[in-house]
Short mmCIF file of C-alpha atoms in Angstrom, two decimals:
data_model
loop_
_atom_site.label_atom_id
_atom_site.label_comp_id
_atom_site.label_asym_id
_atom_site.label_seq_id
_atom_site.Cartn_x
_atom_site.Cartn_y
_atom_site.Cartn_z
CA MET X 1 33.52 -0.93 -12.00
CA THR X 2 32.94 0.43 -8.53
CA THR X 3 29.70 1.62 -7.07
CA GLU X 4 29.17 4.23 -4.45
CA PRO X 5 27.16 3.17 -1.38
CA LEU X 6 23.73 4.69 -1.22
CA GLY X 7 23.07 7.24 1.47
CA GLU X 8 20.35 6.95 4.08
CA LEU X 9 16.86 7.24 2.66
CA ASN X 10 15.00 10.06 4.42
CA LEU X 11 11.41 10.10 3.22
CA PRO X 12 8.74 12.52 4.46
CA HIS X 13 5.92 11.04 6.52
CA ARG X 14 2.77 10.43 4.49
CA GLN X 15 -0.66 9.34 5.66
CA LEU X 16 -1.54 6.65 3.11
CA LEU X 17 -5.30 6.24 2.71
CA GLY X 18 -5.47 4.07 -0.42
CA PRO X 19 -5.95 0.32 -0.71
CA GLY X 20 -2.21 -0.24 -0.42
CA PRO X 21 0.49 0.23 0.40
CA SER X 22 -0.67 1.39 3.81
CA ASN X 23 0.91 2.90 6.90
CA VAL X 24 2.49 0.46 9.32
CA HIS X 25 2.14 0.89 13.08
CA PRO X 26 5.49 1.42 14.87
CA ARG X 27 4.79 -1.72 16.95
CA VAL X 28 4.81 -3.76 13.74
CA TYR X 29 8.12 -2.22 12.65
CA ARG X 30 9.63 -3.12 16.04
CA ALA X 31 8.37 -6.70 15.70
CA MET X 32 9.89 -6.92 12.23
CA MET X 33 13.30 -5.99 13.66
CA GLN X 34 13.33 -9.03 15.94
CA PRO X 35 15.59 -11.98 15.09
CA VAL X 36 14.08 -14.48 12.68
CA ILE X 37 13.11 -17.89 14.04
CA GLY X 38 12.41 -21.00 12.04
CA TYR X 39 9.06 -22.75 11.89
CA LEU X 40 10.47 -25.75 13.81
CA ASP X 41 11.94 -23.62 16.60
CA PRO X 42 10.30 -24.40 19.99
CA VAL X 43 9.62 -20.68 20.50
CA PHE X 44 7.72 -20.54 17.19
CA ILE X 45 5.77 -23.70 17.99
CA GLN X 46 4.76 -22.23 21.37
CA LEU X 47 3.72 -18.99 19.66
CA MET X 48 1.51 -20.94 17.25
CA ASP X 49 -0.01 -22.88 20.17
CA ASP X 50 -0.73 -19.60 21.99
CA THR X 51 -2.36 -18.21 18.83
CA GLN X 52 -4.84 -21.09 18.53
CA ARG X 53 -6.96 -20.12 21.55
CA PRO X 54 -7.83 -16.59 20.36
CA LEU X 55 -8.45 -17.91 16.84
CA ARG X 56 -10.88 -20.50 18.20
CA THR X 57 -12.66 -17.74 20.11
CA ALA X 58 -12.80 -15.47 17.04
CA PHE X 59 -14.17 -18.24 14.83
CA ARG X 60 -16.36 -19.75 17.59
CA THR X 61 -14.98 -23.24 17.21
CA GLU X 62 -13.37 -25.95 19.30
CA ASN X 63 -11.67 -27.50 16.26
CA ASP X 64 -8.23 -28.93 17.14
CA MET X 65 -7.00 -28.07 13.65
CA THR X 66 -7.56 -24.31 14.04
CA MET X 67 -4.29 -22.64 13.09
CA ALA X 68 -2.78 -19.53 11.60
CA ILE X 69 -1.10 -19.94 8.24
CA SER X 70 1.09 -17.51 6.38
CA GLY X 71 0.28 -16.81 2.78
CA THR X 72 -1.07 -14.32 0.30
CA GLY X 73 -4.61 -12.97 0.22
CA THR X 74 -5.34 -15.53 -2.48
CA CYS X 75 -4.13 -18.27 -0.13
CA GLY X 76 -6.57 -17.00 2.50
CA MET X 77 -9.47 -17.01 0.04
CA GLU X 78 -8.62 -20.55 -1.08
CA ALA X 79 -8.47 -21.71 2.55
CA ALA X 80 -11.85 -20.10 3.26
CA ILE X 81 -13.48 -21.72 0.22
CA TYR X 82 -11.92 -25.09 1.05
CA ASN X 83 -13.54 -24.91 4.49
CA VAL X 84 -16.98 -23.93 3.15
CA VAL X 85 -17.42 -26.11 0.05
CA GLU X 86 -18.31 -29.70 0.93
CA PRO X 87 -17.55 -32.74 -1.25
CA GLY X 88 -20.29 -33.03 -3.87
CA ASP X 89 -21.19 -29.30 -3.73
CA ASN X 90 -21.40 -27.47 -7.05
CA ALA X 91 -19.14 -24.41 -6.76
CA ASN X 92 -20.05 -23.19 -10.27
CA PRO X 93 -23.13 -20.95 -10.46
#
């Protein structure tokens, strides 16, 4: 069985105003076309170090453990709750 290659996908431009999917800025598309680097690559480590300063400013902290993490929205919510709920707190209403 042989398959024919698919042609180029030419979709009309749409302004998406719903909760998702959403339009992506051309700058983001250009960034996504860059070569992939691993999380242990010195360039990636430097990028993470450079990201810490603006994050500390945004969150008004001097915490050495301030860092960006990749994950889903659920991961972000869990990280936020983990940083707000103290040991011994009752998280159930």
